[in-house]
CSV table of C-alpha atoms in Angstrom, one decimal:
chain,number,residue,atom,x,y,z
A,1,UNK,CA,-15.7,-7.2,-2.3
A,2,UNK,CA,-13.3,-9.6,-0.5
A,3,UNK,CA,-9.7,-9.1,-0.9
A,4,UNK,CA,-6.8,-11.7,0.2
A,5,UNK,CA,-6.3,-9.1,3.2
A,6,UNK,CA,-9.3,-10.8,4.3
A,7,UNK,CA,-8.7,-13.8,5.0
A,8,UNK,CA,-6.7,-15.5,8.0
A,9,UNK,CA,-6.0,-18.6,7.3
A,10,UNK,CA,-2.7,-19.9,9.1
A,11,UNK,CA,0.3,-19.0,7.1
A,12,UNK,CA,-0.4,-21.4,3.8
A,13,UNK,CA,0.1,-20.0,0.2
A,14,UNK,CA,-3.7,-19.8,-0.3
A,15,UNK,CA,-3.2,-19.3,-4.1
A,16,UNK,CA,-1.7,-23.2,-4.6
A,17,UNK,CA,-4.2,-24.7,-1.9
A,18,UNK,CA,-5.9,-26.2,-5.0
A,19,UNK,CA,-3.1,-27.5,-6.1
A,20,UNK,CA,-1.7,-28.6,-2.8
A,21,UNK,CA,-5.5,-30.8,-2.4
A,22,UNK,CA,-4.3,-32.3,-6.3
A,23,UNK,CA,-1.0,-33.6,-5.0
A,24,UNK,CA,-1.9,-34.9,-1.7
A,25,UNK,CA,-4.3,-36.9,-3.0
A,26,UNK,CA,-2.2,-38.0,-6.3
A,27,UNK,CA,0.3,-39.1,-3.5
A,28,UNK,CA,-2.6,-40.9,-1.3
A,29,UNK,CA,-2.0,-38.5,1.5
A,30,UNK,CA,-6.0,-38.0,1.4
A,31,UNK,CA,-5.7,-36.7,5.4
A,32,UNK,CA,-3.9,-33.8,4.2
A,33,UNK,CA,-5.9,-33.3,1.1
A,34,UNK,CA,-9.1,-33.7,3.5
A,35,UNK,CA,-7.3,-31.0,5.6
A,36,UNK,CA,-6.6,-28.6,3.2
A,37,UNK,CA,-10.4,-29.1,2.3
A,38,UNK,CA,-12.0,-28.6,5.0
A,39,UNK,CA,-9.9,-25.4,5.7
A,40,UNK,CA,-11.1,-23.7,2.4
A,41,UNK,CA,-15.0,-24.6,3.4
A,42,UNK,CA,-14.0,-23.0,7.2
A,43,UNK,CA,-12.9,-19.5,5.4
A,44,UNK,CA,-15.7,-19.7,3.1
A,45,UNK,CA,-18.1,-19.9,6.2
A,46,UNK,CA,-15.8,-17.1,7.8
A,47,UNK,CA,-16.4,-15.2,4.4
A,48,UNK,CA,-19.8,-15.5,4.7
A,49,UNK,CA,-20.4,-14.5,8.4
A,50,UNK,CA,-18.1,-12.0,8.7
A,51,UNK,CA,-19.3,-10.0,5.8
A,52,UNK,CA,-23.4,-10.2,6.7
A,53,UNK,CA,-23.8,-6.6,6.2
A,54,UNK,CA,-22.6,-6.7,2.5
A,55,UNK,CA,-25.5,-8.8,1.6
A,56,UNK,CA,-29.3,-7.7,1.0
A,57,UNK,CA,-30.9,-8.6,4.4
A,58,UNK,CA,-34.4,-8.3,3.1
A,59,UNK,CA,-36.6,-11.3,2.8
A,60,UNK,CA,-39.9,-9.9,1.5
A,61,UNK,CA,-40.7,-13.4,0.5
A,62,UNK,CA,-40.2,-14.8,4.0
A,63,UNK,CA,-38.5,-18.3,3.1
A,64,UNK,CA,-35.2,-19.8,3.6
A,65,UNK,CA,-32.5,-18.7,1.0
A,66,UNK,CA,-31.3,-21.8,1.4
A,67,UNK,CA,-33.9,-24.9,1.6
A,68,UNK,CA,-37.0,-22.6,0.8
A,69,UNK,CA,-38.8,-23.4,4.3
A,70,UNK,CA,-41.4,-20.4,5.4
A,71,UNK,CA,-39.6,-18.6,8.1
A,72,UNK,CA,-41.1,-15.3,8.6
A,73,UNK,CA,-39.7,-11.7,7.4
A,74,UNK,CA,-36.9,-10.8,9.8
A,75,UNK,CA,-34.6,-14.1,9.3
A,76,UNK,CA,-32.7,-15.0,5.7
A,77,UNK,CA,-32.3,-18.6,6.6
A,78,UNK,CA,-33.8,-21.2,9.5
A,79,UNK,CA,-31.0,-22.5,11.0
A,80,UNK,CA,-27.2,-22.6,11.2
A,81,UNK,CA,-26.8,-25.2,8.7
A,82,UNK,CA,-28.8,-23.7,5.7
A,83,UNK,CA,-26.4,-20.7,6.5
A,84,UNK,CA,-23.6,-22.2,6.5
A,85,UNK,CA,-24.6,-24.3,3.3
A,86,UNK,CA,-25.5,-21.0,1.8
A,87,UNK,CA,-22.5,-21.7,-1.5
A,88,UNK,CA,-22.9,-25.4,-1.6
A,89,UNK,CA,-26.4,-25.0,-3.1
């Protein structure tokens, strides 16, 4: 399970980053709104990288878990990207 412990984000209050994206971009600051954005997808892909063991590593199937390309048995995706896209699919 992740906790807030792990995450390490610069100081930002994490729990109003949603609502920090809302108001930048109900104020047209859409630079800091992009920001804020892109530093939540940057922890998710942290998230998911740092905590590789948690998940089932088996891949009896021998495709992607991402795009669904045959691979072979010993990988769980092809490439950086489809790793790294693992949550946006």
């Amino acid at each position: 399970m992740i906790t807030w412990s792990d995450l390490t984000l610069p100081p930002i209050n994490l729990w109003n980053l949603p609502r920090q994206i809302k108001m930048a971009t109900e104020e047209g600051n859409t630079d800091l709104a992009t920001q804020h954005e892109e530093m939540m997808r940057d922890k998710a892909i942290t998230i998911i990288r740092s905590k590789a063991s948690a998940i089932d590593t088996t891949n009896p199937t021998g495709l992607c878990w991402t795009c669904g390309d045959y691979i072979g048995h010993a990988r769980r995706w092809c490439d950086a990207d489809c790793r790294d896209n693992v949550n946006e699919t």
